[in-house]
PDB file of C-alpha atoms in Angstrom:
ATOM      1  CA  LEU A   1     -95.079  66.899 -42.520  1.00 56.00           C
ATOM      2  CA  TRP A   2     -97.885  67.997 -40.190  1.00 55.00           C
ATOM      3  CA  LEU A   3    -100.202  68.731 -43.106  1.00 64.00           C
ATOM      4  CA  GLY A   4     -99.343  65.456 -44.841  1.00 62.00           C
ATOM      5  CA  THR A   5     -99.954  63.419 -41.675  1.00 67.00           C
ATOM      6  CA  GLY A   6    -103.419  64.988 -41.341  1.00 66.00           C
ATOM      7  CA  GLN A   7    -104.208  64.104 -44.953  1.00 67.00           C
ATOM      8  CA  VAL A   8    -103.154  60.491 -44.339  1.00 61.00           C
ATOM      9  CA  VAL A   9    -105.370  60.282 -41.223  1.00 63.00           C
ATOM     10  CA  ARG A  10    -108.316  61.605 -43.235  1.00 70.00           C
ATOM     11  CA  ASP A  11    -107.449  59.085 -45.954  1.00 72.00           C
ATOM     12  CA  THR A  12    -107.066  61.776 -48.640  1.00 72.00           C
ATOM     13  CA  LEU A  13    -103.383  60.960 -49.167  1.00 65.00           C
ATOM     14  CA  THR A  14    -101.423  57.754 -48.952  1.00 74.00           C
ATOM     15  CA  LEU A  15     -98.403  57.406 -46.709  1.00 69.00           C
ATOM     16  CA  GLY A  16     -96.259  56.621 -49.771  1.00 73.00           C
ATOM     17  CA  VAL A  17     -97.115  59.943 -51.395  1.00 72.00           C
ATOM     18  CA  VAL A  18     -96.171  61.854 -48.224  1.00 69.00           C
ATOM     19  CA  LEU A  19     -92.854  60.014 -47.911  1.00 75.00           C
ATOM     20  CA  GLN A  20     -92.112  60.612 -51.590  1.00 75.00           C
ATOM     21  CA  PHE A  21     -92.855  64.323 -51.182  1.00 76.00           C
ATOM     22  CA  ILE A  22     -90.491  64.543 -48.182  1.00 76.00           C
ATOM     23  CA  LEU A  23     -87.781  62.769 -50.195  1.00 78.00           C
ATOM     24  CA  TYR A  24     -88.186  65.250 -53.060  1.00 75.00           C
ATOM     25  CA  VAL A  25     -87.866  68.162 -50.622  1.00 76.00           C
ATOM     26  CA  PHE A  26     -84.550  66.807 -49.330  1.00 77.00           C
ATOM     27  CA  MET A  27     -83.334  66.214 -52.897  1.00 78.00           C
ATOM     28  CA  LEU A  28     -84.231  69.787 -53.855  1.00 76.00           C
ATOM     29  CA  TYR A  29     -82.707  71.385 -50.743  1.00 76.00           C
ATOM     30  CA  ARG A  30     -79.115  70.298 -51.439  1.00 78.00           C
ATOM     31  CA  PRO A  31     -78.742  71.954 -54.897  1.00 78.00           C
ATOM     32  CA  ILE A  32     -80.461  75.118 -53.582  1.00 77.00           C
ATOM     33  CA  ARG A  33     -77.920  75.291 -50.733  1.00 77.00           C
ATOM     34  CA  GLN A  34     -75.061  74.637 -53.187  1.00 78.00           C
ATOM     35  CA  LEU A  35     -76.430  77.391 -55.437  1.00 76.00           C
ATOM     36  CA  ALA A  36     -76.266  79.853 -52.533  1.00 75.00           C
ATOM     37  CA  ASP A  37     -72.634  78.846 -51.879  1.00 77.00           C
ATOM     38  CA  ARG A  38     -71.777  79.194 -55.561  1.00 79.00           C
ATOM     39  CA  PHE A  39     -73.374  82.642 -55.584  1.00 79.00           C
ATOM     40  CA  ASN A  40     -70.910  83.786 -52.912  1.00 80.00           C
ATOM     41  CA  VAL A  41     -68.014  82.384 -54.968  1.00 82.00           C
ATOM     42  CA  LEU A  42     -69.408  84.115 -58.056  1.00 83.00           C
ATOM     43  CA  GLN A  43     -69.582  87.438 -56.212  1.00 85.00           C
ATOM     44  CA  MET A  44     -65.936  87.093 -55.111  1.00 86.00           C
ATOM     45  CA  GLY A  45     -64.969  86.221 -58.685  1.00 87.00           C
ATOM     46  CA  ILE A  46     -66.744  89.288 -60.046  1.00 89.00           C
ATOM     47  CA  VAL A  47     -64.922  91.550 -57.556  1.00 89.00           C
ATOM     48  CA  ASN A  48     -61.522  90.014 -58.439  1.00 87.00           C
ATOM     49  CA  ALA A  49     -62.241  90.199 -62.174  1.00 90.00           C
ATOM     50  CA  ASP A  50     -63.184  93.852 -61.780  1.00 90.00           C
ATOM     51  CA  ARG A  51     -59.785  94.539 -60.161  1.00 88.00           C
ATOM     52  CA  VAL A  52     -57.991  92.756 -63.001  1.00 87.00           C
ATOM     53  CA  PHE A  53     -59.884  94.689 -65.692  1.00 87.00           C
ATOM     54  CA  LYS A  54     -59.196  97.980 -63.900  1.00 85.00           C
ATOM     55  CA  LEU A  55     -55.495  97.128 -63.818  1.00 80.00           C
ATOM     56  CA  LEU A  56     -55.483  96.240 -67.528  1.00 79.00           C
ATOM     57  CA  ALA A  57     -57.314  99.453 -68.373  1.00 79.00           C
ATOM     58  CA  LYS A  58     -55.057 101.627 -66.229  1.00 74.00           C
ATOM     59  CA  ASP A  59     -53.081 104.203 -68.125  1.00 69.00           C
ATOM     60  CA  GLU A  60     -49.324 103.657 -67.826  1.00 65.00           C
ATOM     61  CA  GLY A  61     -48.877 107.374 -67.487  1.00 68.00           C
ATOM     62  CA  LEU A  62     -46.406 107.445 -70.384  1.00 74.00           C
ATOM     63  CA  ALA A  63     -47.707 109.439 -73.303  1.00 76.00           C
ATOM     64  CA  PRO A  64     -46.743 108.152 -76.764  1.00 80.00           C
ATOM     65  CA  PRO A  65     -43.968 110.230 -78.345  1.00 84.00           C
ATOM     66  CA  PRO A  66     -45.238 112.970 -80.690  1.00 84.00           C
ATOM     67  CA  HIS A  67     -42.431 112.220 -83.155  1.00 87.00           C
ATOM     68  CA  PRO A  68     -41.481 108.552 -82.634  1.00 90.00           C
ATOM     69  CA  GLN A  69     -38.039 107.398 -83.716  1.00 93.00           C
ATOM     70  CA  SER A  70     -36.415 103.976 -83.910  1.00 92.00           C
ATOM     71  CA  PRO A  71     -32.730 103.613 -83.010  1.00 92.00           C
ATOM     72  CA  SER A  72     -30.417 101.354 -84.975  1.00 93.00           C
ATOM     73  CA  TRP A  73     -30.307  98.997 -81.965  1.00 93.00           C
ATOM     74  CA  ARG A  74     -26.541  98.607 -81.947  1.00 93.00           C
ATOM     75  CA  GLY A  75     -26.772  98.780 -78.151  1.00 93.00           C
ATOM     76  CA  GLU A  76     -25.103 102.107 -77.316  1.00 96.00           C
ATOM     77  CA  ILE A  77     -26.576 103.750 -74.196  1.00 96.00           C
ATOM     78  CA  ARG A  78     -25.817 107.192 -72.786  1.00 97.00           C
ATOM     79  CA  PHE A  79     -26.895 108.814 -69.518  1.00 97.00           C
ATOM     80  CA  GLU A  80     -26.459 112.573 -69.674  1.00 97.00           C
ATOM     81  CA  GLY A  81     -26.931 114.416 -66.364  1.00 96.00           C
ATOM     82  CA  VAL A  82     -29.783 112.153 -65.224  1.00 96.00           C
ATOM     83  CA  TRP A  83     -31.588 112.936 -61.959  1.00 95.00           C
ATOM     84  CA  PHE A  84     -34.378 110.700 -60.687  1.00 95.00           C
ATOM     85  CA  ALA A  85     -36.645 110.551 -57.612  1.00 93.00           C
ATOM     86  CA  TYR A  86     -39.505 108.170 -56.799  1.00 87.00           C
ATOM     87  CA  VAL A  87     -41.227 110.572 -54.381  1.00 80.00           C
ATOM     88  CA  ASP A  88     -40.896 114.071 -52.969  1.00 71.00           C
ATOM     89  CA  LYS A  89     -39.836 114.818 -49.407  1.00 71.00           C
ATOM     90  CA  GLU A  90     -42.151 116.501 -46.900  1.00 72.00           C
ATOM     91  CA  ASP A  91     -40.795 119.911 -47.839  1.00 71.00           C
ATOM     92  CA  GLY A  92     -41.774 119.318 -51.476  1.00 73.00           C
ATOM     93  CA  GLU A  93     -38.230 118.790 -52.730  1.00 81.00           C
ATOM     94  CA  PRO A  94     -37.531 115.571 -54.700  1.00 85.00           C
ATOM     95  CA  ASP A  95     -35.931 112.774 -52.696  1.00 87.00           C
ATOM     96  CA  TRP A  96     -33.237 112.071 -55.280  1.00 92.00           C
ATOM     97  CA  VAL A  97     -32.336 108.422 -55.852  1.00 93.00           C
ATOM     98  CA  LEU A  98     -30.003 109.192 -58.774  1.00 95.00           C
ATOM     99  CA  ARG A  99     -27.956 112.382 -58.911  1.00 94.00           C
ATOM    100  CA  ASP A 100     -26.386 113.773 -62.068  1.00 95.00           C
ATOM    101  CA  VAL A 101     -25.532 110.381 -63.570  1.00 95.00           C
ATOM    102  CA  ASN A 102     -23.299 110.529 -66.657  1.00 97.00           C
ATOM    103  CA  LEU A 103     -22.467 107.215 -68.262  1.00 96.00           C
ATOM    104  CA  HIS A 104     -21.563 105.895 -71.704  1.00 97.00           C
ATOM    105  CA  ILE A 105     -22.141 102.187 -72.429  1.00 96.00           C
ATOM    106  CA  ARG A 106     -20.653 100.980 -75.693  1.00 96.00           C
ATOM    107  CA  PRO A 107     -22.367  98.486 -78.026  1.00 95.00           C
ATOM    108  CA  GLY A 108     -21.811  94.910 -76.869  1.00 94.00           C
ATOM    109  CA  GLU A 109     -20.257  95.973 -73.542  1.00 95.00           C
ATOM    110  CA  ARG A 110     -20.972  94.078 -70.324  1.00 94.00           C
ATOM    111  CA  VAL A 111     -21.391  96.620 -67.528  1.00 95.00           C
ATOM    112  CA  ALA A 112     -22.021  95.642 -63.909  1.00 93.00           C
ATOM    113  CA  PHE A 113     -23.542  97.939 -61.276  1.00 94.00           C
ATOM    114  CA  VAL A 114     -22.580  97.366 -57.653  1.00 92.00           C
ATOM    115  CA  GLY A 115     -23.046  99.263 -54.408  1.00 88.00           C
ATOM    116  CA  ALA A 116     -24.835  99.191 -51.093  1.00 86.00           C
ATOM    117  CA  THR A 117     -28.590  98.694 -50.816  1.00 84.00           C
ATOM    118  CA  GLY A 118     -30.357 101.867 -51.939  1.00 85.00           C
ATOM    119  CA  ALA A 119     -27.383 103.160 -53.920  1.00 88.00           C
ATOM    120  CA  GLY A 120     -29.482 103.357 -57.118  1.00 89.00           C
ATOM    121  CA  LYS A 121     -28.433 100.208 -59.001  1.00 90.00           C
ATOM    122  CA  SER A 122     -31.916  98.970 -59.919  1.00 89.00           C
ATOM    123  CA  SER A 123     -33.142 102.512 -60.549  1.00 92.00           C
ATOM    124  CA  ILE A 124     -30.637 102.954 -63.383  1.00 93.00           C
ATOM    125  CA  VAL A 125     -31.762  99.831 -65.257  1.00 90.00           C
ATOM    126  CA  ASN A 126     -35.455 100.579 -64.612  1.00 91.00           C
ATOM    127  CA  LEU A 127     -35.050 103.932 -66.368  1.00 94.00           C
ATOM    128  CA  ILE A 128     -33.655 102.234 -69.481  1.00 93.00           C
ATOM    129  CA  SER A 129     -36.846 100.237 -70.030  1.00 90.00           C
ATOM    130  CA  ARG A 130     -38.907 103.263 -68.947  1.00 90.00           C
ATOM    131  CA  LEU A 131     -40.561 101.643 -65.962  1.00 88.00           C
ATOM    132  CA  TYR A 132     -40.144 105.097 -64.435  1.00 89.00           C
ATOM    133  CA  GLU A 133     -39.637 108.583 -65.840  1.00 90.00           C
ATOM    134  CA  PHE A 134     -36.591 110.594 -64.826  1.00 92.00           C
ATOM    135  CA  GLN A 135     -36.999 114.252 -63.889  1.00 92.00           C
ATOM    136  CA  ARG A 136     -33.834 115.769 -65.354  1.00 94.00           C
ATOM    137  CA  GLY A 137     -31.278 114.929 -67.990  1.00 96.00           C
ATOM    138  CA  ARG A 138     -31.404 112.622 -70.979  1.00 96.00           C
ATOM    139  CA  ILE A 139     -31.017 108.916 -71.770  1.00 96.00           C
ATOM    140  CA  THR A 140     -30.301 107.896 -75.352  1.00 97.00           C
ATOM    141  CA  MET A 141     -29.993 104.650 -77.271  1.00 96.00           C
ATOM    142  CA  ASP A 142     -27.851 104.941 -80.367  1.00 96.00           C
ATOM    143  CA  GLY A 143     -28.386 108.693 -80.186  1.00 94.00           C
ATOM    144  CA  VAL A 144     -32.194 108.522 -79.898  1.00 96.00           C
ATOM    145  CA  ASP A 145     -33.846 109.782 -76.716  1.00 95.00           C
ATOM    146  CA  VAL A 146     -35.649 106.876 -74.995  1.00 94.00           C
ATOM    147  CA  ARG A 147     -38.730 109.098 -74.680  1.00 93.00           C
ATOM    148  CA  GLU A 148     -38.926 109.232 -78.474  1.00 94.00           C
ATOM    149  CA  ILE A 149     -38.831 105.438 -78.905  1.00 95.00           C
ATOM    150  CA  PRO A 150     -42.275 103.764 -79.059  1.00 93.00           C
ATOM    151  CA  LEU A 151     -42.765 101.979 -75.740  1.00 90.00           C
ATOM    152  CA  GLU A 152     -43.795  98.663 -77.306  1.00 89.00           C
ATOM    153  CA  GLU A 153     -40.681  98.611 -79.482  1.00 92.00           C
ATOM    154  CA  LEU A 154     -38.413  99.599 -76.582  1.00 93.00           C
ATOM    155  CA  ARG A 155     -39.623  96.835 -74.282  1.00 89.00           C
ATOM    156  CA  ALA A 156     -39.519  94.253 -77.065  1.00 89.00           C
ATOM    157  CA  ARG A 157     -35.827  95.033 -77.686  1.00 92.00           C
ATOM    158  CA  VAL A 158     -34.786  95.215 -74.018  1.00 93.00           C
ATOM    159  CA  GLY A 159     -34.812  91.859 -72.210  1.00 89.00           C
ATOM    160  CA  VAL A 160     -35.024  91.776 -68.419  1.00 88.00           C
ATOM    161  CA  VAL A 161     -34.287  88.917 -66.008  1.00 86.00           C
ATOM    162  CA  LEU A 162     -35.243  89.764 -62.440  1.00 82.00           C
ATOM    163  CA  GLN A 163     -34.404  88.197 -59.100  1.00 77.00           C
ATOM    164  CA  ASP A 164     -38.081  87.342 -58.581  1.00 79.00           C
ATOM    165  CA  VAL A 165     -39.055  85.381 -61.704  1.00 81.00           C
ATOM    166  CA  PHE A 166     -42.683  85.662 -62.778  1.00 82.00           C
ATOM    167  CA  LEU A 167     -44.052  82.308 -63.915  1.00 85.00           C
ATOM    168  CA  PHE A 168     -47.708  81.609 -64.557  1.00 84.00           C
ATOM    169  CA  SER A 169     -50.081  78.685 -64.216  1.00 84.00           C
ATOM    170  CA  GLY A 170     -49.705  76.606 -67.380  1.00 85.00           C
ATOM    171  CA  SER A 171     -47.201  74.414 -69.151  1.00 87.00           C
ATOM    172  CA  LEU A 172     -43.465  75.031 -69.150  1.00 87.00           C
ATOM    173  CA  ARG A 173     -43.686  75.568 -72.913  1.00 89.00           C
ATOM    174  CA  GLU A 174     -46.216  78.395 -72.482  1.00 89.00           C
ATOM    175  CA  ASN A 175     -44.101  80.064 -69.806  1.00 86.00           C
ATOM    176  CA  ILE A 176     -40.969  79.987 -71.957  1.00 88.00           C
ATOM    177  CA  ARG A 177     -42.702  81.137 -75.117  1.00 87.00           C
ATOM    178  CA  LEU A 178     -44.817  83.800 -73.397  1.00 81.00           C
ATOM    179  CA  HIS A 179     -45.329  86.603 -75.974  1.00 76.00           C
ATOM    180  CA  ASN A 180     -43.268  84.761 -78.624  1.00 78.00           C
ATOM    181  CA  ALA A 181     -46.253  82.687 -79.705  1.00 78.00           C
ATOM    182  CA  ALA A 182     -44.788  81.983 -83.151  1.00 80.00           C
ATOM    183  CA  LYS A 183     -41.791  80.125 -81.682  1.00 85.00           C
ATOM    184  CA  GLY A 184     -42.005  76.348 -82.101  1.00 88.00           C
ATOM    185  CA  ASP A 185     -40.553  73.523 -80.024  1.00 86.00           C
ATOM    186  CA  ASP A 186     -37.337  73.448 -82.081  1.00 91.00           C
ATOM    187  CA  ALA A 187     -36.582  77.071 -81.193  1.00 91.00           C
ATOM    188  CA  ILE A 188     -37.498  76.454 -77.550  1.00 90.00           C
ATOM    189  CA  TRP A 189     -35.191  73.428 -77.297  1.00 92.00           C
ATOM    190  CA  ALA A 190     -32.388  75.381 -78.991  1.00 91.00           C
ATOM    191  CA  ALA A 191     -32.748  78.090 -76.326  1.00 89.00           C
ATOM    192  CA  ILE A 192     -32.853  75.484 -73.541  1.00 88.00           C
ATOM    193  CA  GLU A 193     -29.640  73.863 -74.747  1.00 88.00           C
ATOM    194  CA  ALA A 194     -27.924  77.212 -75.355  1.00 86.00           C
ATOM    195  CA  VAL A 195     -28.282  78.347 -71.727  1.00 83.00           C
ATOM    196  CA  GLY A 196     -27.540  74.889 -70.295  1.00 82.00           C
ATOM    197  CA  ALA A 197     -31.035  74.163 -68.978  1.00 82.00           C
ATOM    198  CA  LYS A 198     -31.550  70.854 -70.795  1.00 86.00           C
ATOM    199  CA  ARG A 199     -30.793  68.660 -67.796  1.00 83.00           C
ATOM    200  CA  VAL A 200     -33.278  70.673 -65.733  1.00 83.00           C
ATOM    201  CA  VAL A 201     -36.044  70.163 -68.287  1.00 87.00           C
ATOM    202  CA  ASP A 202     -35.104  66.506 -68.770  1.00 87.00           C
ATOM    203  CA  ARG A 203     -35.633  65.900 -65.058  1.00 85.00           C
ATOM    204  CA  LEU A 204     -39.247  67.029 -65.294  1.00 84.00           C
ATOM    205  CA  PRO A 205     -41.575  64.052 -65.955  1.00 83.00           C
ATOM    206  CA  GLU A 206     -43.612  65.820 -68.631  1.00 84.00           C
ATOM    207  CA  GLY A 207     -40.775  67.915 -70.102  1.00 85.00           C
ATOM    208  CA  LEU A 208     -42.140  70.991 -71.858  1.00 86.00           C
ATOM    209  CA  ASP A 209     -45.669  69.918 -70.863  1.00 86.00           C
ATOM    210  CA  HIS A 210     -44.765  70.118 -67.159  1.00 86.00           C
ATOM    211  CA  ASP A 211     -47.463  71.932 -65.163  1.00 84.00           C
ATOM    212  CA  VAL A 212     -45.673  74.933 -63.693  1.00 84.00           C
ATOM    213  CA  ARG A 213     -48.417  76.276 -61.404  1.00 77.00           C
ATOM    214  CA  GLU A 214     -48.714  79.905 -60.356  1.00 73.00           C
ATOM    215  CA  ARG A 215     -45.404  81.664 -59.555  1.00 72.00           C
ATOM    216  CA  GLY A 216     -43.510  78.479 -60.449  1.00 73.00           C
ATOM    217  CA  ALA A 217     -44.561  76.590 -57.312  1.00 75.00           C
ATOM    218  CA  THR A 218     -43.452  73.244 -58.796  1.00 74.00           C
ATOM    219  CA  LEU A 219     -39.898  74.467 -59.551  1.00 80.00           C
ATOM    220  CA  SER A 220     -36.939  75.334 -57.347  1.00 80.00           C
ATOM    221  CA  VAL A 221     -35.504  78.869 -57.231  1.00 80.00           C
ATOM    222  CA  GLY A 222     -32.573  77.876 -59.447  1.00 79.00           C
ATOM    223  CA  GLN A 223     -34.865  76.152 -61.953  1.00 82.00           C
ATOM    224  CA  ARG A 224     -37.114  79.202 -62.144  1.00 84.00           C
ATOM    225  CA  GLN A 225     -34.098  81.412 -62.766  1.00 83.00           C
ATOM    226  CA  LEU A 226     -32.856  79.187 -65.595  1.00 85.00           C
ATOM    227  CA  ILE A 227     -36.311  79.216 -67.191  1.00 86.00           C
ATOM    228  CA  ALA A 228     -36.186  83.020 -67.119  1.00 87.00           C
ATOM    229  CA  PHE A 229     -32.829  82.871 -68.952  1.00 87.00           C
ATOM    230  CA  VAL A 230     -34.314  80.519 -71.562  1.00 88.00           C
ATOM    231  CA  ARG A 231     -37.215  82.931 -72.025  1.00 89.00           C
ATOM    232  CA  ALA A 232     -34.819  85.858 -72.495  1.00 88.00           C
ATOM    233  CA  TYR A 233     -32.663  83.900 -74.971  1.00 88.00           C
ATOM    234  CA  LEU A 234     -35.734  82.980 -76.998  1.00 89.00           C
ATOM    235  CA  SER A 235     -36.807  86.622 -77.299  1.00 88.00           C
ATOM    236  CA  ASN A 236     -33.273  87.552 -78.511  1.00 88.00           C
ATOM    237  CA  PRO A 237     -33.118  91.089 -77.046  1.00 90.00           C
ATOM    238  CA  HIS A 238     -30.649  93.686 -78.312  1.00 93.00           C
ATOM    239  CA  ILE A 239     -30.060  94.935 -74.754  1.00 94.00           C
ATOM    240  CA  LEU A 240     -30.108  92.624 -71.739  1.00 92.00           C
ATOM    241  CA  ILE A 241     -30.696  93.579 -68.098  1.00 92.00           C
ATOM    242  CA  LEU A 242     -29.956  91.118 -65.291  1.00 89.00           C
ATOM    243  CA  ASP A 243     -31.189  92.544 -61.992  1.00 84.00           C
ATOM    244  CA  GLU A 244     -29.827  90.563 -58.999  1.00 73.00           C
ATOM    245  CA  ALA A 245     -30.319  87.345 -61.000  1.00 63.00           C
ATOM    246  CA  THR A 246     -28.072  85.240 -58.727  1.00 61.00           C
ATOM    247  CA  SER A 247     -28.766  86.737 -55.303  1.00 59.00           C
ATOM    248  CA  SER A 248     -31.055  84.042 -53.866  1.00 57.00           C
ATOM    249  CA  ILE A 249     -29.782  80.738 -55.281  1.00 60.00           C
ATOM    250  CA  ASP A 250     -27.515  78.007 -53.978  1.00 59.00           C
ATOM    251  CA  SER A 251     -23.885  77.560 -55.089  1.00 62.00           C
ATOM    252  CA  GLU A 252     -24.670  74.713 -57.524  1.00 61.00           C
ATOM    253  CA  SER A 253     -27.443  76.664 -59.229  1.00 66.00           C
ATOM    254  CA  GLU A 254     -25.162  79.714 -59.304  1.00 68.00           C
ATOM    255  CA  GLN A 255     -22.690  77.815 -61.489  1.00 74.00           C
ATOM    256  CA  TRP A 256     -25.487  77.016 -63.961  1.00 74.00           C
ATOM    257  CA  ILE A 257     -26.624  80.639 -63.910  1.00 75.00           C
ATOM    258  CA  GLN A 258     -23.068  81.893 -64.475  1.00 79.00           C
ATOM    259  CA  ARG A 259     -22.700  79.715 -67.571  1.00 79.00           C
ATOM    260  CA  ALA A 260     -26.124  80.837 -68.794  1.00 79.00           C
ATOM    261  CA  THR A 261     -25.133  84.465 -68.204  1.00 81.00           C
ATOM    262  CA  GLU A 262     -21.998  84.081 -70.307  1.00 83.00           C
ATOM    263  CA  THR A 263     -24.050  82.631 -73.166  1.00 82.00           C
ATOM    264  CA  LEU A 264     -26.841  85.166 -72.916  1.00 82.00           C
ATOM    265  CA  THR A 265     -24.621  88.267 -72.703  1.00 86.00           C
ATOM    266  CA  GLN A 266     -22.313  87.276 -75.547  1.00 87.00           C
ATOM    267  CA  GLY A 267     -22.476  89.770 -78.407  1.00 86.00           C
ATOM    268  CA  ARG A 268     -25.087  92.067 -76.868  1.00 91.00           C
ATOM    269  CA  THR A 269     -25.056  95.080 -74.571  1.00 95.00           C
ATOM    270  CA  SER A 270     -25.627  93.740 -71.076  1.00 94.00           C
ATOM    271  CA  LEU A 271     -26.266  95.482 -67.769  1.00 94.00           C
ATOM    272  CA  LEU A 272     -25.799  93.401 -64.627  1.00 92.00           C
ATOM    273  CA  VAL A 273     -27.016  94.513 -61.210  1.00 90.00           C
ATOM    274  CA  ALA A 274     -25.191  92.391 -58.660  1.00 82.00           C
ATOM    275  CA  HIS A 275     -24.975  91.842 -54.946  1.00 79.00           C
ATOM    276  CA  ARG A 276     -22.444  89.008 -55.135  1.00 79.00           C
ATOM    277  CA  LEU A 277     -19.280  90.614 -56.459  1.00 83.00           C
ATOM    278  CA  ASN A 278     -17.785  87.294 -57.572  1.00 79.00           C
ATOM    279  CA  THR A 279     -20.488  87.106 -60.256  1.00 79.00           C
ATOM    280  CA  VAL A 280     -19.318  90.310 -61.984  1.00 85.00           C
ATOM    281  CA  ARG A 281     -15.524  89.957 -61.842  1.00 85.00           C
ATOM    282  CA  ASP A 282     -15.382  89.228 -65.575  1.00 87.00           C
ATOM    283  CA  ALA A 283     -17.519  92.201 -66.606  1.00 90.00           C
ATOM    284  CA  ASP A 284     -15.971  94.611 -69.111  1.00 93.00           C
ATOM    285  CA  ARG A 285     -16.620  97.433 -66.663  1.00 95.00           C
ATOM    286  CA  ILE A 286     -17.876  97.706 -63.104  1.00 95.00           C
ATOM    287  CA  VAL A 287     -19.705 100.870 -62.046  1.00 95.00           C
ATOM    288  CA  VAL A 288     -19.777 101.549 -58.305  1.00 94.00           C
ATOM    289  CA  LEU A 289     -22.724 103.615 -57.068  1.00 94.00           C
ATOM    290  CA  GLN A 290     -22.885 105.465 -53.785  1.00 92.00           C
ATOM    291  CA  ASP A 291     -25.802 107.646 -52.646  1.00 91.00           C
ATOM    292  CA  GLY A 292     -27.232 107.730 -56.170  1.00 92.00           C
ATOM    293  CA  ALA A 293     -24.041 108.897 -57.900  1.00 94.00           C
ATOM    294  CA  ILE A 294     -21.237 107.118 -59.739  1.00 95.00           C
ATOM    295  CA  ALA A 295     -18.353 106.905 -57.279  1.00 94.00           C
ATOM    296  CA  GLU A 296     -15.882 104.923 -59.390  1.00 94.00           C
ATOM    297  CA  GLN A 297     -15.734 102.653 -62.413  1.00 94.00           C
ATOM    298  CA  GLY A 298     -13.276 100.318 -64.089  1.00 94.00           C
ATOM    299  CA  THR A 299     -12.429  96.637 -64.385  1.00 93.00           C
ATOM    300  CA  HIS A 300     -12.301  94.380 -61.335  1.00 92.00           C
ATOM    301  CA  ALA A 301      -8.492  94.496 -61.237  1.00 92.00           C
ATOM    302  CA  GLU A 302      -8.395  98.295 -61.613  1.00 93.00           C
ATOM    303  CA  LEU A 303     -10.936  98.895 -58.841  1.00 92.00           C
ATOM    304  CA  VAL A 304      -9.263  96.486 -56.427  1.00 91.00           C
ATOM    305  CA  ALA A 305      -5.919  98.185 -57.097  1.00 92.00           C
ATOM    306  CA  GLN A 306      -7.414 101.614 -56.317  1.00 90.00           C
ATOM    307  CA  GLY A 307      -8.197 100.408 -52.801  1.00 88.00           C
ATOM    308  CA  GLU A 308     -11.329 102.513 -52.382  1.00 90.00           C
ATOM    309  CA  ILE A 309     -15.070 101.692 -52.238  1.00 90.00           C
ATOM    310  CA  TYR A 310     -15.090  98.604 -54.453  1.00 90.00           C
ATOM    311  CA  HIS A 311     -11.996  97.232 -52.764  1.00 90.00           C
ATOM    312  CA  GLY A 312     -13.728  97.611 -49.385  1.00 90.00           C
ATOM    313  CA  LEU A 313     -16.906  95.885 -50.610  1.00 86.00           C
ATOM    314  CA  PHE A 314     -14.889  93.053 -52.137  1.00 85.00           C
ATOM    315  CA  GLU A 315     -12.772  92.525 -49.032  1.00 85.00           C
ATOM    316  CA  LYS A 316     -15.826  92.546 -46.779  1.00 83.00           C
ATOM    317  CA  GLN A 317     -17.684  90.013 -48.919  1.00 76.00           C
ATOM    318  CA  PHE A 318     -14.593  87.843 -49.378  1.00 72.00           C
ATOM    319  CA  GLN A 319     -14.033  87.683 -45.607  1.00 64.00           C
ATOM    320  CA  SER A 320     -17.676  86.761 -44.937  1.00 58.00           C
ATOM    321  CA  MET A 321     -17.431  83.946 -47.509  1.00 52.00           C
ATOM    322  CA  ASN A 322     -14.293  82.620 -45.779  1.00 51.00           C
ATOM    323  CA  LEU A 323     -16.055  82.691 -42.416  1.00 42.00           C
ATOM    324  CA  LYS A 324     -18.774  80.518 -43.877  1.00 44.00           C
TER     325      LYS A 324
END
């Protein structure tokens, strides 16, 4: 500005040229400042992308079996003297979460696992899909050691519905189909109707094109849970694991989930981890865990009649429900 004013005074530049130059400077400054801001965003994006790529490249720590075998997938599961610990204690000894677990689950059987927090319920089902490795013993499916089954095949045949449902930013259709990309809308609608989720989808303005947003922000807890059931039904697993699937939903949604559970578990081996005992009363067998070991097992009526651990849990929960 100072230089331009001097040039105008000396009549070597016109005032219009100086004003035009100043205007161009202001016009150029804004995109340069925006570019600096975008550079910071780009740097943050590069750091986050690097974390994602490192996670994708991380070794699962599970070596492929030297002699892979495929079970018949009838759904028979056996635990033979299984011991498992997440970490070691300060003295170097394993801090056992499961202790000498022996269990036989027959094909097509619905088995529920109950017990206090930390009893080992979720640990048992996590070992079946090999999310963790056990330290001692053996787990077999139709006579084949789970460590000999190719991991990709194992996890494709074992369906899991968790308490915390993972939904991703995208359409409802994409979230239901997930890795079943070949499934069309007819198959998706058949799964929706089978688990009783049609009225939930019908309430959404865009139906299957509904924008779910990250972690299912546009859906209620009960709706997210039903979508997880639809996803599991569509994948048609041979073995189904329901881990605390009804622990954080309201009573109305629980009725929907109960009906969906009955449909989804019909004709397939099903393992139910439950906090609410009223949701597992109709299970073929209830396994009670205490301090990482099987304390008792039987039907609801048998365990109540025994008057021991399960009876105490049931009475305590029943009384708390009455107080409410």
